[in-house]
């Protein structure tokens, strides 16, 4: 499968749907790991919601009895929005933007960490309240907006040439994307880092 990325470098990803890779070969653990990573990254590039993809993945892998994700807030200082990000979101220098950093968990597995910059004025008051006061994943909160997802970049952080297979905390790949409403109005930029926990297999 030809993903628009190279290991250790960032590549621009077009908005086209990525092809689904072939099934993994259980006899080759390293190849199997690589193909699992390709499968998940391809699904994310092709989808409108990372939350929906991860919840489906959690269910497929049997990672929890309840495959719904929880967005655990990570404390710390807000990351300022750059001029380029404001341009992508089509907002001026004074438009309020909120920042949310979370770990997306399924059961006891931390599947990804995400930085999220969103324009509160383009969400409903109810959505803003839920984002501020609960651990509901962003994708589930904004689902009524029927958002589309435009991928900006994909960076592979793990390489099959490494001697050891990736552990649950190993960073596998990084994705940047902009979310827009059904009418095409951008309202959020995300930067997501996926971990080796996505490779786990549960017994549920």
Backbone as CSV, one residue per row, in Angstrom:
resi,resn,N_x,N_y,N_z,CA_x,CA_y,CA_z,C_x,C_y,C_z
1,UNK,0.831,-1.197,0.000,0.000,0.000,0.000,0.864,1.245,0.000
2,UNK,0.510,2.206,-0.787,1.327,3.413,-0.883,0.724,4.504,-0.033
3,UNK,1.196,4.612,1.207,0.782,5.721,2.051,1.614,6.937,1.697
4,UNK,1.021,8.112,1.826,1.720,9.346,1.470,2.580,9.813,2.628
5,UNK,3.567,8.990,2.997,4.470,9.363,4.083,5.737,8.539,3.984
6,UNK,6.799,9.045,4.571,8.030,8.298,4.705,8.413,8.289,6.161
7,UNK,9.106,7.249,6.599,9.473,7.127,7.999,10.365,8.275,8.414
8,UNK,9.984,8.924,9.516,10.805,9.996,10.065,10.664,11.325,9.367
9,UNK,9.770,11.432,8.402,9.576,12.712,7.733,8.100,12.925,7.498
10,UNK,7.717,14.165,7.343,6.313,14.498,7.177,6.003,14.696,5.708
11,UNK,4.890,14.145,5.261,4.480,14.296,3.876,3.061,14.807,3.840
12,UNK,2.755,15.625,2.829,1.402,16.125,2.670,0.551,14.996,2.140
13,UNK,-0.644,14.818,2.715,-1.546,13.751,2.326,-2.707,14.339,1.561
14,UNK,-2.942,13.901,0.329,-4.091,14.405,-0.403,-5.376,13.910,0.214
15,UNK,-6.489,14.540,-0.161,-7.768,14.199,0.417,-8.368,12.916,-0.140
16,UNK,-7.696,12.259,-1.073,-8.245,11.061,-1.662,-8.310,9.932,-0.639
17,UNK,-9.233,9.011,-0.862,-9.388,7.865,0.036,-8.208,6.920,-0.136
18,UNK,-7.605,6.519,0.978,-6.481,5.602,0.934,-6.993,4.177,0.731
19,UNK,-6.213,3.339,0.039,-6.601,1.969,-0.203,-6.408,1.134,1.059
20,UNK,-7.278,0.138,1.233,-7.161,-0.775,2.362,-6.061,-1.787,2.057
21,UNK,-5.127,-2.023,2.977,-4.057,-2.966,2.717,-4.551,-4.405,2.776
22,UNK,-3.715,-5.304,2.299,-4.061,-6.713,2.316,-4.076,-7.242,3.737
23,UNK,-4.646,-8.436,3.909,-4.711,-9.037,5.241,-3.312,-9.341,5.761
24,UNK,-3.164,-9.327,7.093,-1.846,-9.571,7.673,-1.486,-11.048,7.574
25,UNK,-0.206,-11.344,7.596,0.290,-12.715,7.598,0.712,-13.066,9.014
26,UNK,-0.049,-13.893,9.738,0.274,-14.194,11.131,1.645,-14.819,11.308
27,UNK,2.186,-15.461,10.269,3.478,-16.126,10.396,4.630,-15.139,10.510
28,UNK,4.411,-13.915,10.173,5.470,-12.921,10.220,5.024,-11.805,11.154
29,UNK,5.501,-11.850,12.407,5.034,-10.896,13.413,5.352,-9.464,13.027
30,UNK,6.562,-9.231,12.503,6.948,-7.862,12.167,6.130,-7.348,10.996
31,UNK,5.942,-8.192,9.992,5.111,-7.804,8.864,3.678,-7.579,9.318
32,UNK,3.207,-8.440,10.233,1.865,-8.281,10.757,1.689,-6.954,11.463
33,UNK,2.688,-6.548,12.253,2.633,-5.260,12.948,2.584,-4.116,11.942
34,UNK,3.436,-4.198,10.928,3.476,-3.142,9.915,2.137,-3.026,9.194
35,UNK,1.540,-4.155,8.879,0.274,-4.118,8.151,-0.875,-3.634,9.035
36,UNK,-0.820,-3.948,10.328,-1.830,-3.407,11.232,-1.751,-1.884,11.281
37,UNK,-0.522,-1.372,11.351,-0.337,0.081,11.371,-0.837,0.693,10.065
38,UNK,-0.529,0.056,8.957,-0.996,0.559,7.665,-2.523,0.517,7.574
39,UNK,-3.112,-0.559,8.106,-4.567,-0.681,8.068,-5.228,0.448,8.839
40,UNK,-4.765,0.675,10.073,-5.375,1.716,10.895,-5.143,3.104,10.303
41,UNK,-3.920,3.383,9.870,-3.639,4.708,9.314,-4.444,4.946,8.038
42,UNK,-4.628,3.907,7.223,-5.426,4.044,6.005,-6.883,4.355,6.341
43,UNK,-7.406,3.686,7.347,-8.795,3.945,7.744,-8.954,5.383,8.248
44,UNK,-7.985,5.846,9.008,-8.056,7.205,9.530,-8.000,8.233,8.398
45,UNK,-7.139,7.987,7.418,-7.021,8.923,6.299,-8.291,8.960,5.449
46,UNK,-9.015,7.847,5.426,-10.202,7.765,4.580,-11.480,8.200,5.285
47,UNK,-11.419,8.387,6.610,-12.633,8.582,7.398,-12.943,10.048,7.644
48,UNK,-14.171,10.297,8.086,-14.591,11.633,8.507,-14.425,11.824,10.008
49,UNK,-14.259,10.724,10.761,-14.178,10.810,12.219,-13.153,9.822,12.754
50,UNK,-12.099,10.344,13.395,-11.115,9.478,14.029,-11.739,8.733,15.204
51,UNK,-12.672,9.379,15.907,-13.352,8.731,17.025,-14.070,7.473,16.560
52,UNK,-14.818,7.566,15.471,-15.556,6.418,14.958,-14.611,5.297,14.537
53,UNK,-13.506,5.652,13.886,-12.533,4.644,13.455,-11.941,3.928,14.660
54,UNK,-11.539,4.681,15.686,-10.917,4.066,16.854,-11.904,3.211,17.641
55,UNK,-13.161,3.628,17.717,-14.143,2.813,18.430,-14.405,1.509,17.685
56,UNK,-14.456,1.558,16.364,-14.613,0.336,15.577,-13.387,-0.567,15.733
57,UNK,-12.200,0.047,15.754,-10.948,-0.700,15.927,-10.916,-1.359,17.312
58,UNK,-11.333,-0.621,18.326,-11.375,-1.140,19.687,-12.290,-2.357,19.762
59,UNK,-13.426,-2.291,19.091,-14.361,-3.413,19.083,-13.773,-4.607,18.332
60,UNK,-13.159,-4.367,17.178,-12.565,-5.443,16.390,-11.460,-6.164,17.148
61,UNK,-10.651,-5.396,17.856,-9.507,-5.966,18.566,-9.884,-6.515,19.941
62,UNK,-11.134,-6.307,20.357,-11.585,-6.808,21.640,-10.890,-6.166,22.817
63,UNK,-10.635,-4.851,22.721,-9.847,-4.175,23.750,-10.649,-3.828,24.997
64,UNK,-11.970,-3.853,24.901,-12.807,-3.542,26.060,-14.205,-4.086,25.808
65,UNK,-14.903,-4.426,26.891,-16.288,-4.864,26.762,-17.131,-3.766,26.147
66,UNK,-16.900,-2.520,26.587,-17.534,-1.351,25.996,-16.486,-0.624,25.156
67,UNK,-16.613,-0.647,23.819,-15.572,-0.071,22.959,-15.630,1.445,22.816
68,UNK,-16.512,2.116,23.533,-16.581,3.570,23.418,-15.347,4.215,24.044
69,UNK,-14.868,5.261,23.399,-13.673,5.957,23.862,-13.998,6.953,24.961
70,UNK,-12.982,7.192,25.793,-13.032,8.259,26.775,-11.895,9.223,26.483
71,UNK,-12.193,10.516,26.496,-11.173,11.542,26.250,-10.716,12.111,27.594
72,UNK,-9.575,11.634,28.067,-9.043,12.047,29.362,-8.208,13.306,29.167
73,UNK,-8.605,14.384,29.806,-7.889,15.647,29.642,-6.476,15.548,30.191
74,UNK,-5.523,16.139,29.461,-4.130,16.211,29.876,-3.867,17.633,30.356
75,UNK,-3.544,17.816,31.633,-3.328,19.182,32.128,-2.071,19.800,31.537
76,UNK,-2.054,21.104,31.484,-0.898,21.818,30.955,-1.321,23.120,30.307
77,UNK,-0.332,23.850,29.859,-0.589,25.138,29.230,-1.164,24.950,27.829
78,UNK,-2.017,25.884,27.449,-2.564,25.862,26.093,-1.456,26.100,25.074
79,UNK,-1.550,25.411,23.939,-0.636,25.667,22.835,-1.248,26.741,21.945
80,UNK,-0.527,27.828,21.712,-1.108,28.903,20.890,-1.308,28.460,19.452
81,UNK,-2.283,29.051,18.821,-2.580,28.764,17.431,-1.667,29.603,16.547
82,UNK,-1.052,28.993,15.552,-0.158,29.719,14.653,-0.965,30.490,13.611
83,UNK,-0.285,31.409,12.928,-0.941,32.175,11.860,-1.408,31.250,10.743
84,UNK,-0.609,30.214,10.442,-0.989,29.269,9.383,-2.236,28.485,9.782
85,UNK,-2.319,28.117,11.063,-3.512,27.409,11.523,-4.746,28.303,11.448
86,UNK,-4.596,29.565,11.835,-5.726,30.491,11.739,-6.172,30.659,10.285
87,UNK,-5.232,30.660,9.395,-5.585,30.772,7.984,-6.354,29.540,7.523
88,UNK,-5.900,28.343,7.964,-6.605,27.120,7.584,-8.017,27.088,8.169
89,UNK,-8.179,27.641,9.359,-9.498,27.684,9.983,-10.338,28.865,9.498
90,UNK,-9.737,29.710,8.659,-10.430,30.864,8.079,-10.968,31.801,9.168
91,UNK,-10.080,32.130,10.110,-10.457,33.050,11.181,-9.410,34.151,11.290
92,UNK,-9.829,35.292,11.818,-8.935,36.414,12.001,-8.106,36.284,13.267
93,UNK,-7.199,37.231,13.497,-6.287,37.159,14.645,-6.979,37.294,15.992
94,UNK,-8.187,37.824,16.017,-8.880,38.053,17.289,-10.010,37.065,17.549
95,UNK,-10.236,36.144,16.631,-11.311,35.156,16.819,-10.930,34.191,17.947
96,UNK,-11.787,34.019,18.958,-11.472,33.101,20.063,-11.328,31.656,19.589
97,UNK,-10.315,30.982,20.121,-10.075,29.570,19.838,-9.817,28.869,21.156
98,UNK,-10.374,27.676,21.311,-10.138,26.891,22.518,-9.225,25.714,22.196
99,UNK,-8.443,25.343,23.212,-7.458,24.262,23.063,-7.814,23.128,24.016
100,UNK,-7.709,21.910,23.531,-8.027,20.720,24.330,-7.001,19.637,24.005
101,UNK,-6.300,19.159,25.022,-5.377,18.039,24.831,-5.904,16.855,25.622
102,UNK,-6.040,15.720,24.945,-6.625,14.546,25.589,-5.851,13.277,25.231
103,UNK,-6.033,12.272,26.092,-5.632,10.909,25.770,-6.910,10.129,25.495
104,UNK,-7.001,9.535,24.325,-8.175,8.750,23.978,-7.952,7.312,24.422
105,UNK,-8.801,6.869,25.339,-8.617,5.553,25.937,-9.784,4.636,25.610
106,UNK,-9.485,3.356,25.521,-10.482,2.306,25.352,-10.157,1.248,26.397
107,UNK,-11.034,1.112,27.397,-10.671,0.255,28.516,-9.450,0.852,29.209
108,UNK,-8.434,0.058,29.403,-7.207,0.566,30.010,-6.141,0.940,28.999
109,UNK,-6.493,1.004,27.723,-5.528,1.244,26.649,-5.577,2.701,26.200
110,UNK,-4.423,3.367,26.207,-4.324,4.732,25.668,-3.956,4.610,24.193
111,UNK,-4.935,4.789,23.327,-4.737,4.556,21.893,-4.080,5.731,21.186
112,UNK,-4.338,6.942,21.676,-3.755,8.117,21.025,-3.760,9.295,21.976
113,UNK,-2.935,10.284,21.638,-2.972,11.588,22.289,-3.279,12.612,21.207
114,UNK,-4.123,13.576,21.545,-4.569,14.523,20.518,-4.549,15.947,21.033
115,UNK,-3.997,16.844,20.220,-4.125,18.286,20.426,-5.261,18.758,19.526
116,UNK,-6.127,19.575,20.089,-7.326,19.978,19.373,-7.542,21.477,19.563
117,UNK,-7.544,22.208,18.450,-7.863,23.641,18.476,-9.214,23.809,17.783
118,UNK,-10.187,24.357,18.464,-11.497,24.501,17.838,-12.065,25.897,18.055
119,UNK,-12.929,26.283,17.121,-13.543,27.605,17.135,-14.889,27.484,17.832
120,UNK,-15.023,27.943,19.069,-16.278,27.745,19.803,-17.467,28.429,19.157
121,UNK,-17.216,29.528,18.449,-18.302,30.234,17.795,-18.924,29.468,16.653
122,UNK,-18.286,28.374,16.211,-18.823,27.575,15.120,-19.449,26.270,15.621
123,UNK,-19.505,26.117,16.944,-20.193,24.992,17.568,-21.424,25.512,18.300
124,UNK,-22.303,24.618,18.676,-23.473,25.030,19.448,-23.066,25.240,20.905
125,UNK,-23.841,26.018,21.670,-23.551,26.181,23.096,-23.495,24.846,23.840
126,UNK,-24.369,23.922,23.451,-24.384,22.611,24.103,-23.087,21.850,23.835
127,UNK,-22.597,21.914,22.613,-21.338,21.249,22.280,-20.183,21.828,23.090
128,UNK,-20.137,23.138,23.190,-19.071,23.779,23.956,-19.106,23.364,25.426
129,UNK,-20.287,23.265,25.977,-20.417,22.850,27.374,-19.929,21.421,27.583
130,UNK,-20.315,20.534,26.686,-19.886,19.134,26.800,-18.363,19.026,26.692
131,UNK,-17.767,19.756,25.765,-16.313,19.711,25.595,-15.582,20.252,26.818
132,UNK,-16.161,21.238,27.468,-15.523,21.849,28.628,-15.707,21.042,29.910
133,UNK,-16.766,20.273,30.002,-17.129,19.680,31.295,-17.136,18.160,31.331
134,UNK,-16.921,17.484,30.201,-16.999,16.022,30.190,-15.771,15.419,29.507
135,UNK,-15.730,14.096,29.513,-14.658,13.355,28.849,-15.153,12.722,27.549
136,UNK,-16.130,13.355,26.941,-16.657,12.867,25.673,-15.694,13.209,24.537
137,UNK,-15.349,12.244,23.680,-14.448,12.533,22.561,-15.018,13.610,21.634
138,UNK,-14.133,14.405,21.066,-14.534,15.523,20.214,-15.401,15.053,19.051
139,UNK,-15.005,13.972,18.412,-15.746,13.501,17.244,-17.186,13.158,17.550
140,UNK,-17.433,12.614,18.752,-18.805,12.285,19.126,-19.606,13.556,19.410
141,UNK,-18.951,14.542,20.010,-19.645,15.791,20.349,-20.104,16.526,19.091
142,UNK,-19.228,16.586,18.086,-19.539,17.396,16.897,-20.207,16.587,15.791
143,UNK,-20.549,15.345,16.053,-21.172,14.495,15.031,-22.396,15.139,14.380
144,UNK,-23.243,15.884,15.123,-24.404,16.505,14.467,-24.042,17.507,13.372
145,UNK,-22.806,17.984,13.344,-22.379,18.909,12.289,-22.071,18.195,10.978
146,UNK,-22.119,16.854,11.003,-21.781,16.041,9.824,-20.424,16.461,9.255
147,UNK,-19.386,16.435,10.074,-18.099,16.986,9.644,-17.396,16.130,8.605
148,UNK,-16.590,16.799,7.801,-15.649,16.129,6.905,-14.246,16.405,7.433
149,UNK,-13.300,15.585,7.014,-11.947,15.650,7.553,-10.956,15.772,6.395
150,UNK,-10.175,16.844,6.403,-9.151,17.046,5.373,-7.780,16.803,5.991
151,UNK,-7.106,15.774,5.508,-5.798,15.424,6.057,-4.727,16.391,5.578
152,UNK,-3.897,16.831,6.516,-2.796,17.737,6.197,-1.479,16.997,6.068
153,UNK,-1.224,16.049,6.966,0.044,15.326,6.924,-0.050,14.019,7.684
154,UNK,0.819,13.099,7.324,0.999,11.835,8.030,2.485,11.617,8.212
155,UNK,2.890,11.311,9.440,4.295,11.048,9.720,4.421,9.719,10.437
156,UNK,5.149,8.781,9.849,5.398,7.504,10.494,6.528,7.660,11.510
157,UNK,6.309,7.175,12.720,7.277,7.321,13.806,7.930,5.999,14.193
158,UNK,7.362,4.898,13.733,7.949,3.570,13.986,8.322,2.948,12.660
159,UNK,9.449,2.244,12.640,9.902,1.582,11.425,10.088,0.090,11.686
160,UNK,9.725,-0.769,10.735,9.901,-2.212,10.919,11.359,-2.641,10.989
161,UNK,12.286,-1.725,10.722,13.705,-2.075,10.861,14.157,-2.067,12.323
162,UNK,13.328,-1.555,13.231,13.683,-1.557,14.635,13.726,-2.995,15.171
163,UNK,14.648,-3.251,16.081,14.868,-4.608,16.570,13.698,-5.136,17.376
164,UNK,13.088,-4.273,18.184,12.014,-4.693,19.060,10.649,-4.260,18.504
165,UNK,9.626,-5.081,18.712,8.285,-4.653,18.324,7.838,-3.490,19.204
166,UNK,6.957,-2.649,18.713,6.548,-1.478,19.495,5.738,-1.858,20.725
167,UNK,6.103,-1.292,21.868,5.336,-1.484,23.088,4.115,-0.594,23.098
168,UNK,3.259,-0.705,24.117,2.009,0.053,24.137,2.176,1.563,24.191
169,UNK,3.318,2.042,24.693,3.532,3.494,24.777,4.343,4.035,23.611
170,UNK,4.807,3.151,22.735,5.614,3.587,21.591,4.748,4.384,20.625
171,UNK,5.242,5.531,20.193,4.515,6.349,19.227,4.685,5.743,17.838
172,UNK,3.562,5.464,17.172,3.592,4.789,15.876,3.519,5.743,14.693
173,UNK,2.562,6.657,14.732,2.422,7.617,13.636,1.627,8.823,14.115
174,UNK,1.738,9.886,13.327,1.195,11.195,13.683,0.384,11.708,12.508
175,UNK,-0.811,12.219,12.786,-1.696,12.722,11.736,-2.163,14.129,12.095
176,UNK,-2.166,15.026,11.112,-2.748,16.353,11.265,-3.913,16.482,10.283
177,UNK,-5.010,17.106,10.745,-6.180,17.239,9.888,-7.003,18.452,10.306
178,UNK,-7.818,18.923,9.368,-8.770,20.000,9.622,-10.175,19.439,9.449
179,UNK,-11.060,19.748,10.402,-12.449,19.330,10.321,-13.309,20.507,9.878
180,UNK,-14.257,20.223,8.984,-15.167,21.252,8.492,-16.603,20.764,8.599
181,UNK,-17.531,21.710,8.672,-18.943,21.365,8.711,-19.386,20.830,7.352
182,UNK,-20.629,20.342,7.319,-21.176,19.842,6.055,-21.220,20.936,4.996
183,UNK,-21.283,22.198,5.439,-21.294,23.330,4.502,-19.891,23.755,4.086
184,UNK,-18.854,23.084,4.634,-17.479,23.382,4.245,-16.787,24.416,5.106
185,UNK,-17.368,24.788,6.240,-16.757,25.783,7.119,-15.831,25.085,8.118
186,UNK,-14.518,25.370,8.089,-13.600,24.713,9.027,-13.842,25.196,10.452
187,UNK,-13.781,24.264,11.393,-14.030,24.637,12.787,-13.036,24.025,13.765
188,UNK,-12.120,23.193,13.271,-11.215,22.515,14.190,-9.978,22.027,13.447
189,UNK,-8.831,22.100,14.125,-7.615,21.449,13.632,-7.129,20.489,14.710
190,UNK,-6.732,19.295,14.299,-6.283,18.276,15.239,-4.892,17.791,14.868
191,UNK,-4.142,17.402,15.895,-2.839,16.757,15.725,-2.855,15.522,16.615
192,UNK,-2.847,14.352,15.998,-3.073,13.092,16.709,-1.843,12.196,16.621
193,UNK,-1.430,11.658,17.767,-0.316,10.720,17.823,-0.835,9.378,18.317
194,UNK,-0.693,8.347,17.492,-1.210,7.021,17.811,-0.104,6.153,18.399
195,UNK,-0.478,5.340,19.387,0.493,4.580,20.153,0.419,3.083,19.869
196,UNK,1.421,2.363,20.371,1.471,0.920,20.197,0.327,0.173,20.861
197,UNK,-0.434,0.854,21.729,-1.583,0.213,22.357,-2.639,-0.198,21.336
198,UNK,-2.641,0.432,20.160,-3.630,0.051,19.135,-3.357,-1.343,18.589
199,UNK,-2.184,-1.885,18.848,-1.817,-3.207,18.327,-2.251,-4.336,19.260
200,UNK,-2.710,-3.982,20.453,-3.075,-5.001,21.436,-4.267,-5.817,20.943
201,UNK,-4.369,-7.018,21.466,-5.508,-7.876,21.162,-6.127,-8.324,22.489
202,UNK,-7.411,-8.032,22.676,-8.091,-8.396,23.901,-8.776,-9.728,23.792
203,UNK,-9.515,-10.086,24.820,-10.214,-11.370,24.857,-11.714,-11.198,24.892
204,UNK,-12.175,-9.944,24.687,-13.623,-9.686,24.789,-14.322,-10.135,23.510
